[in-house]
PDB file of C-alpha atoms in Angstrom:
ATOM      1  CA  GLY A   1     143.868  98.868  90.014  1.00  0.00           C
ATOM      2  CA  PRO A   2     143.958  95.374  89.187  1.00  0.00           C
ATOM      3  CA  CYS A   3     145.955  93.823  92.473  1.00  0.00           C
ATOM      4  CA  THR A   4     143.134  94.956  94.891  1.00  0.00           C
ATOM      5  CA  ALA A   5     140.027  94.210  92.507  1.00  0.00           C
ATOM      6  CA  PHE A   6     141.595  90.653  92.054  1.00  0.00           C
ATOM      7  CA  PRO A   7     143.526  90.116  94.595  1.00  0.00           C
ATOM      8  CA  ASN A   8     144.744  86.270  93.332  1.00  0.00           C
ATOM      9  CA  LEU A   9     145.829  88.377  90.222  1.00  0.00           C
ATOM     10  CA  SER A  10     149.061  86.385  89.369  1.00  0.00           C
ATOM     11  CA  VAL A  11     149.953  86.625  85.595  1.00  0.00           C
ATOM     12  CA  LEU A  12     148.798  89.854  83.377  1.00  0.00           C
ATOM     13  CA  SER A  13     149.517  89.361  80.049  1.00  0.00           C
ATOM     14  CA  LEU A  14     149.461  93.008  78.688  1.00  0.00           C
ATOM     15  CA  HIS A  15     151.493  92.329  74.976  1.00  0.00           C
ATOM     16  CA  HIS A  16     150.144  93.679  71.412  1.00  0.00           C
ATOM     17  CA  ASN A  17     148.325  96.663  73.555  1.00  0.00           C
ATOM     18  CA  LYS A  18     150.203  99.881  71.988  1.00  0.00           C
ATOM     19  CA  ILE A  19     151.612 100.499  75.689  1.00  0.00           C
ATOM     20  CA  CYS A  20     153.915 103.185  75.760  1.00  0.00           C
ATOM     21  CA  ASP A  21     154.265 104.776  78.696  1.00  0.00           C
ATOM     22  CA  LEU A  22     154.742 101.991  82.644  1.00  0.00           C
ATOM     23  CA  SER A  23     154.858 104.732  84.860  1.00  0.00           C
ATOM     24  CA  PRO A  24     150.822 103.662  86.181  1.00  0.00           C
ATOM     25  CA  LEU A  25     152.060 100.207  85.910  1.00  0.00           C
ATOM     26  CA  GLU A  26     154.939 101.316  88.405  1.00  0.00           C
ATOM     27  CA  ALA A  27     152.035 102.362  91.114  1.00  0.00           C
ATOM     28  CA  VAL A  28     150.841  99.221  90.730  1.00  0.00           C
ATOM     29  CA  LEU A  29     154.060  96.534  90.856  1.00  0.00           C
ATOM     30  CA  CYS A  30     155.319  98.177  93.921  1.00  0.00           C
ATOM     31  CA  LYS A  31     152.610  98.030  96.231  1.00  0.00           C
ATOM     32  CA  GLU A  32     152.542  95.480  99.579  1.00  0.00           C
ATOM     33  CA  ASN A  33     149.182  93.422  98.259  1.00  0.00           C
ATOM     34  CA  CYS A  34     150.518  93.188  94.502  1.00  0.00           C
ATOM     35  CA  ASN A  35     150.037  89.354  93.640  1.00  0.00           C
ATOM     36  CA  ILE A  36     151.326  90.316  90.596  1.00  0.00           C
ATOM     37  CA  GLN A  37     154.489  87.228  89.659  1.00  0.00           C
ATOM     38  CA  LYS A  38     154.078  87.419  85.680  1.00  0.00           C
ATOM     39  CA  LEU A  39     154.171  90.370  83.139  1.00  0.00           C
ATOM     40  CA  ILE A  40     153.827  90.581  79.500  1.00  0.00           C
ATOM     41  CA  LEU A  41     153.975  93.504  77.666  1.00  0.00           C
ATOM     42  CA  ARG A  42     155.886  91.887  74.799  1.00  0.00           C
ATOM     43  CA  ASN A  43     154.824  93.456  71.011  1.00  0.00           C
ATOM     44  CA  ASN A  44     154.026  97.138  72.524  1.00  0.00           C
ATOM     45  CA  LEU A  45     155.684 100.190  71.817  1.00  0.00           C
ATOM     46  CA  ILE A  46     157.488 100.893  75.179  1.00  0.00           C
ATOM     47  CA  SER A  47     159.988 103.010  74.766  1.00  0.00           C
ATOM     48  CA  ARG A  48     163.712 103.033  76.549  1.00  0.00           C
ATOM     49  CA  ASP A  49     163.142 106.425  78.907  1.00  0.00           C
ATOM     50  CA  SER A  50     160.038 104.531  79.609  1.00  0.00           C
ATOM     51  CA  ILE A  51     161.670 101.286  80.355  1.00  0.00           C
ATOM     52  CA  MET A  52     164.423 103.139  82.182  1.00  0.00           C
ATOM     53  CA  LYS A  53     162.534 104.754  84.531  1.00  0.00           C
ATOM     54  CA  PHE A  54     160.554 101.450  85.217  1.00  0.00           C
ATOM     55  CA  ALA A  55     163.729  99.187  85.980  1.00  0.00           C
ATOM     56  CA  THR A  56     164.675 101.653  88.860  1.00  0.00           C
ATOM     57  CA  LYS A  57     161.275 100.123  90.118  1.00  0.00           C
ATOM     58  CA  ILE A  58     161.571  96.901  89.635  1.00  0.00           C
ATOM     59  CA  PRO A  59     163.603  96.036  93.212  1.00  0.00           C
ATOM     60  CA  LEU A  60     160.404  97.019  95.002  1.00  0.00           C
ATOM     61  CA  MET A  61     158.185  95.119  92.996  1.00  0.00           C
ATOM     62  CA  LYS A  62     158.723  91.981  95.643  1.00  0.00           C
ATOM     63  CA  SER A  63     156.204  90.067  94.169  1.00  0.00           C
ATOM     64  CA  LEU A  64     157.114  90.290  89.810  1.00  0.00           C
ATOM     65  CA  ARG A  65     158.717  86.919  89.114  1.00  0.00           C
ATOM     66  CA  ARG A  66     159.147  87.118  85.149  1.00  0.00           C
ATOM     67  CA  LEU A  67     159.265  89.844  83.301  1.00  0.00           C
ATOM     68  CA  ASP A  68     158.931  89.316  79.499  1.00  0.00           C
ATOM     69  CA  LEU A  69     159.625  92.294  77.341  1.00  0.00           C
ATOM     70  CA  ALA A  70     160.713  90.914  73.721  1.00  0.00           C
ATOM     71  CA  TYR A  71     159.466  92.686  70.837  1.00  0.00           C
ATOM     72  CA  ASN A  72     159.604  96.637  72.038  1.00  0.00           C
ATOM     73  CA  PRO A  73     161.156  99.747  70.115  1.00  0.00           C
ATOM     74  CA  PHE A  74     163.638 100.160  73.108  1.00  0.00           C
ATOM     75  CA  LEU A  75     165.194  96.971  72.412  1.00  0.00           C
ATOM     76  CA  ALA A  76     165.372  96.985  68.470  1.00  0.00           C
ATOM     77  CA  GLU A  77     167.683 100.153  69.446  1.00  0.00           C
ATOM     78  CA  ILE A  78     169.921  98.613  71.757  1.00  0.00           C
ATOM     79  CA  CYS A  79     169.872  94.625  69.310  1.00  0.00           C
ATOM     80  CA  PHE A  80     172.137  97.103  66.944  1.00  0.00           C
ATOM     81  CA  LEU A  81     174.141  98.418  69.135  1.00  0.00           C
ATOM     82  CA  GLU A  82     177.969  96.560  70.278  1.00  0.00           C
ATOM     83  CA  GLY A  83     179.676  95.988  73.331  1.00  0.00           C
ATOM     84  CA  ARG A  84     180.427  98.601  75.903  1.00  0.00           C
ATOM     85  CA  GLU A  85     177.226 100.667  74.080  1.00  0.00           C
ATOM     86  CA  GLN A  86     174.997  97.899  74.444  1.00  0.00           C
ATOM     87  CA  ARG A  87     175.934  97.321  78.181  1.00  0.00           C
ATOM     88  CA  ALA A  88     175.604 100.589  78.544  1.00  0.00           C
ATOM     89  CA  SER A  89     172.134 101.542  76.889  1.00  0.00           C
ATOM     90  CA  LEU A  90     171.174  98.065  79.542  1.00  0.00           C
ATOM     91  CA  GLN A  91     172.881  99.476  82.953  1.00  0.00           C
ATOM     92  CA  PRO A  92     169.592 100.779  84.181  1.00  0.00           C
ATOM     93  CA  LEU A  93     167.829  97.325  83.755  1.00  0.00           C
ATOM     94  CA  LEU A  94     170.742  95.152  84.485  1.00  0.00           C
ATOM     95  CA  GLU A  95     170.657  96.958  87.716  1.00  0.00           C
ATOM     96  CA  GLY A  96     167.382  97.063  88.417  1.00  0.00           C
ATOM     97  CA  GLY A  97     167.872  92.976  87.615  1.00  0.00           C
ATOM     98  CA  LYS A  98     170.813  92.789  90.158  1.00  0.00           C
ATOM     99  CA  GLU A  99     169.329  94.863  92.614  1.00  0.00           C
ATOM    100  CA  SER A 100     165.879  92.800  92.471  1.00  0.00           C
ATOM    101  CA  LYS A 101     165.510  89.463  94.935  1.00  0.00           C
ATOM    102  CA  SER A 102     162.410  88.481  93.263  1.00  0.00           C
ATOM    103  CA  LEU A 103     162.778  88.865  89.908  1.00  0.00           C
ATOM    104  CA  GLU A 104     163.876  85.071  88.126  1.00  0.00           C
ATOM    105  CA  GLN A 105     163.263  85.194  84.887  1.00  0.00           C
ATOM    106  CA  LEU A 106     163.591  88.670  82.003  1.00  0.00           C
ATOM    107  CA  SER A 107     162.580  87.743  78.294  1.00  0.00           C
ATOM    108  CA  MET A 108     164.447  90.494  76.069  1.00  0.00           C
ATOM    109  CA  GLU A 109     165.509  89.754  72.517  1.00  0.00           C
ATOM    110  CA  TYR A 110     168.288  87.275  71.903  1.00  0.00           C
ATOM    111  CA  ARG A 111     170.383  89.057  70.186  1.00  0.00           C
ATOM    112  CA  ILE A 112     170.706  91.028  73.434  1.00  0.00           C
ATOM    113  CA  ASP A 113     174.160  89.801  75.304  1.00  0.00           C
ATOM    114  CA  ALA A 114     174.209  90.036  79.446  1.00  0.00           C
ATOM    115  CA  PRO A 115     175.391  87.541  80.400  1.00  0.00           C
ATOM    116  CA  GLU A 116     175.760  89.004  84.451  1.00  0.00           C
ATOM    117  CA  LEU A 117     171.765  89.804  84.189  1.00  0.00           C
ATOM    118  CA  SER A 118     171.142  86.153  83.147  1.00  0.00           C
ATOM    119  CA  HIS A 119     173.469  84.677  85.777  1.00  0.00           C
ATOM    120  CA  THR A 120     171.425  86.889  88.282  1.00  0.00           C
ATOM    121  CA  MET A 121     168.044  85.781  87.197  1.00  0.00           C
ATOM    122  CA  ASN A 122     169.511  81.934  87.724  1.00  0.00           C
ATOM    123  CA  VAL A 123     170.847  83.188  91.246  1.00  0.00           C
ATOM    124  CA  ASN A 124     167.284  84.416  92.040  1.00  0.00           C
ATOM    125  CA  ARG A 125     165.641  81.251  90.604  1.00  0.00           C
ATOM    126  CA  GLY A 126     168.310  79.285  93.037  1.00  0.00           C
ATOM    127  CA  GLY A 127     166.968  81.050  96.213  1.00  0.00           C
ATOM    128  CA  ARG A 128     169.162  83.879  96.788  1.00  0.00           C
ATOM    129  CA  ARG A 129     166.191  85.483  99.133  1.00  0.00           C
ATOM    130  CA  GLY A 130     166.508  82.910 101.192  1.00  0.00           C
ATOM    131  CA  ILE A 131     169.902  82.496 101.476  1.00  0.00           C
ATOM    132  CA  GLU A 132     170.186  86.187 101.927  1.00  0.00           C
ATOM    133  CA  VAL A 133     167.706  85.959 105.015  1.00  0.00           C
ATOM    134  CA  GLU A 134     169.103  83.175 107.094  1.00  0.00           C
ATOM    135  CA  SER A 135     172.947  84.325 106.370  1.00  0.00           C
ATOM    136  CA  ALA A 136     172.014  88.314 107.380  1.00  0.00           C
ATOM    137  CA  ASN A 137     175.290  87.466 109.555  1.00  0.00           C
ATOM    138  CA  ARG A 138     177.312  85.547 106.770  1.00  0.00           C
ATOM    139  CA  CYS A 139     176.973  82.403 107.946  1.00  0.00           C
ATOM    140  CA  ILE A 140     175.002  79.378 106.494  1.00  0.00           C
ATOM    141  CA  SER A 141     173.851  76.886 108.678  1.00  0.00           C
ATOM    142  CA  SER A 142     174.744  73.338 107.292  1.00  0.00           C
ATOM    143  CA  ALA A 143     170.909  72.172 107.890  1.00  0.00           C
ATOM    144  CA  LEU A 144     170.220  74.922 104.465  1.00  0.00           C
ATOM    145  CA  TRP A 145     172.241  73.272 102.380  1.00  0.00           C
ATOM    146  CA  PRO A 146     170.551  70.072 100.918  1.00  0.00           C
ATOM    147  CA  GLN A 147     167.670  72.524 100.653  1.00  0.00           C
ATOM    148  CA  ILE A 148     169.617  74.515  98.598  1.00  0.00           C
ATOM    149  CA  LEU A 149     171.915  72.294  96.528  1.00  0.00           C
ATOM    150  CA  HIS A 150     168.333  70.131  95.609  1.00  0.00           C
ATOM    151  CA  ARG A 151     167.273  73.362  94.644  1.00  0.00           C
ATOM    152  CA  ALA A 152     169.846  73.802  92.408  1.00  0.00           C
ATOM    153  CA  SER A 153     169.436  70.567  90.605  1.00  0.00           C
ATOM    154  CA  SER A 154     166.555  70.973  89.987  1.00  0.00           C
ATOM    155  CA  ILE A 155     166.080  74.157  88.068  1.00  0.00           C
ATOM    156  CA  ASN A 156     165.496  75.356  84.511  1.00  0.00           C
ATOM    157  CA  TYR A 157     167.196  78.295  83.482  1.00  0.00           C
ATOM    158  CA  PHE A 158     166.912  79.150  79.964  1.00  0.00           C
ATOM    159  CA  ALA A 159     167.073  82.767  78.295  1.00  0.00           C
ATOM    160  CA  ASP A 160     163.807  83.319  77.050  1.00  0.00           C
ATOM    161  CA  ILE A 161     160.209  81.469  77.570  1.00  0.00           C
ATOM    162  CA  SER A 162     159.224  80.756  73.969  1.00  0.00           C
ATOM    163  CA  SER A 163     163.151  78.802  74.083  1.00  0.00           C
ATOM    164  CA  LYS A 164     164.797  76.032  74.890  1.00  0.00           C
ATOM    165  CA  LEU A 165     168.341  77.552  74.128  1.00  0.00           C
ATOM    166  CA  PHE A 166     171.008  78.271  77.165  1.00  0.00           C
ATOM    167  CA  TRP A 167     173.643  81.268  77.856  1.00  0.00           C
ATOM    168  CA  LYS A 168     176.686  80.651  79.413  1.00  0.00           C
ATOM    169  CA  ALA A 169     179.072  83.390  79.961  1.00  0.00           C
ATOM    170  CA  GLY A 170     181.645  84.197  77.663  1.00  0.00           C
ATOM    171  CA  ALA A 171     180.385  81.771  75.415  1.00  0.00           C
ATOM    172  CA  ASP A 172     179.100  83.377  71.455  1.00  0.00           C
ATOM    173  CA  LYS A 173     175.851  81.396  71.219  1.00  0.00           C
ATOM    174  CA  PRO A 174     173.198  79.253  72.997  1.00  0.00           C
ATOM    175  CA  THR A 175     173.267  75.915  74.008  1.00  0.00           C
ATOM    176  CA  GLU A 176     170.411  73.263  74.755  1.00  0.00           C
ATOM    177  CA  GLU A 177     173.229  72.197  77.443  1.00  0.00           C
ATOM    178  CA  THR A 178     171.824  73.138  81.149  1.00  0.00           C
ATOM    179  CA  PRO A 179     173.782  75.132  83.329  1.00  0.00           C
ATOM    180  CA  ARG A 180     172.659  73.791  86.902  1.00  0.00           C
ATOM    181  CA  ALA A 181     175.532  74.646  89.189  1.00  0.00           C
ATOM    182  CA  ALA A 182     175.911  77.809  87.999  1.00  0.00           C
ATOM    183  CA  VAL A 183     174.034  79.223  91.415  1.00  0.00           C
ATOM    184  CA  VAL A 184     176.087  76.855  93.266  1.00  0.00           C
ATOM    185  CA  PHE A 185     179.167  78.209  92.250  1.00  0.00           C
ATOM    186  CA  SER A 186     177.858  81.767  92.754  1.00  0.00           C
ATOM    187  CA  LEU A 187     177.117  81.111  96.534  1.00  0.00           C
TER     188      LEU A 187
END
């Protein structure tokens, strides 16, 4: 696979390739020697069934930091749903994103309202991996707090790769204000 042949490969762009089935990628991304940090699957033909199976494997993809799924048929279907229906359709993707400690950005169409997932991505960018390892006994060393606060204040949060707009929980439209303190309050 690409991880063995190209051990330094960190970005894999497969946009506009008419990809329907993600199962071959699951096998590659879940391997220990995989260093792919950014996967671009924008503008393919990914079905709802395929992405929902893929979503269950996201927590096993230890190196994956950014995943771009925008402009795929499964998202077009979900965009027309509202409230609980939309949330139910996104549930496997939301759970996969929440269980992952490494995924920091999940790009989808802006019409999909998933503040819970955005919050999780922000917490991951803030260093959830380090905090959860350090806090196995539920006590974070006071020596670690300056690093946590410095990292939280220097993080760039965004809703989409191509956008400079940010979503706040409960907001009905994006804003240009950067919610840097979100990670601190979620600790």
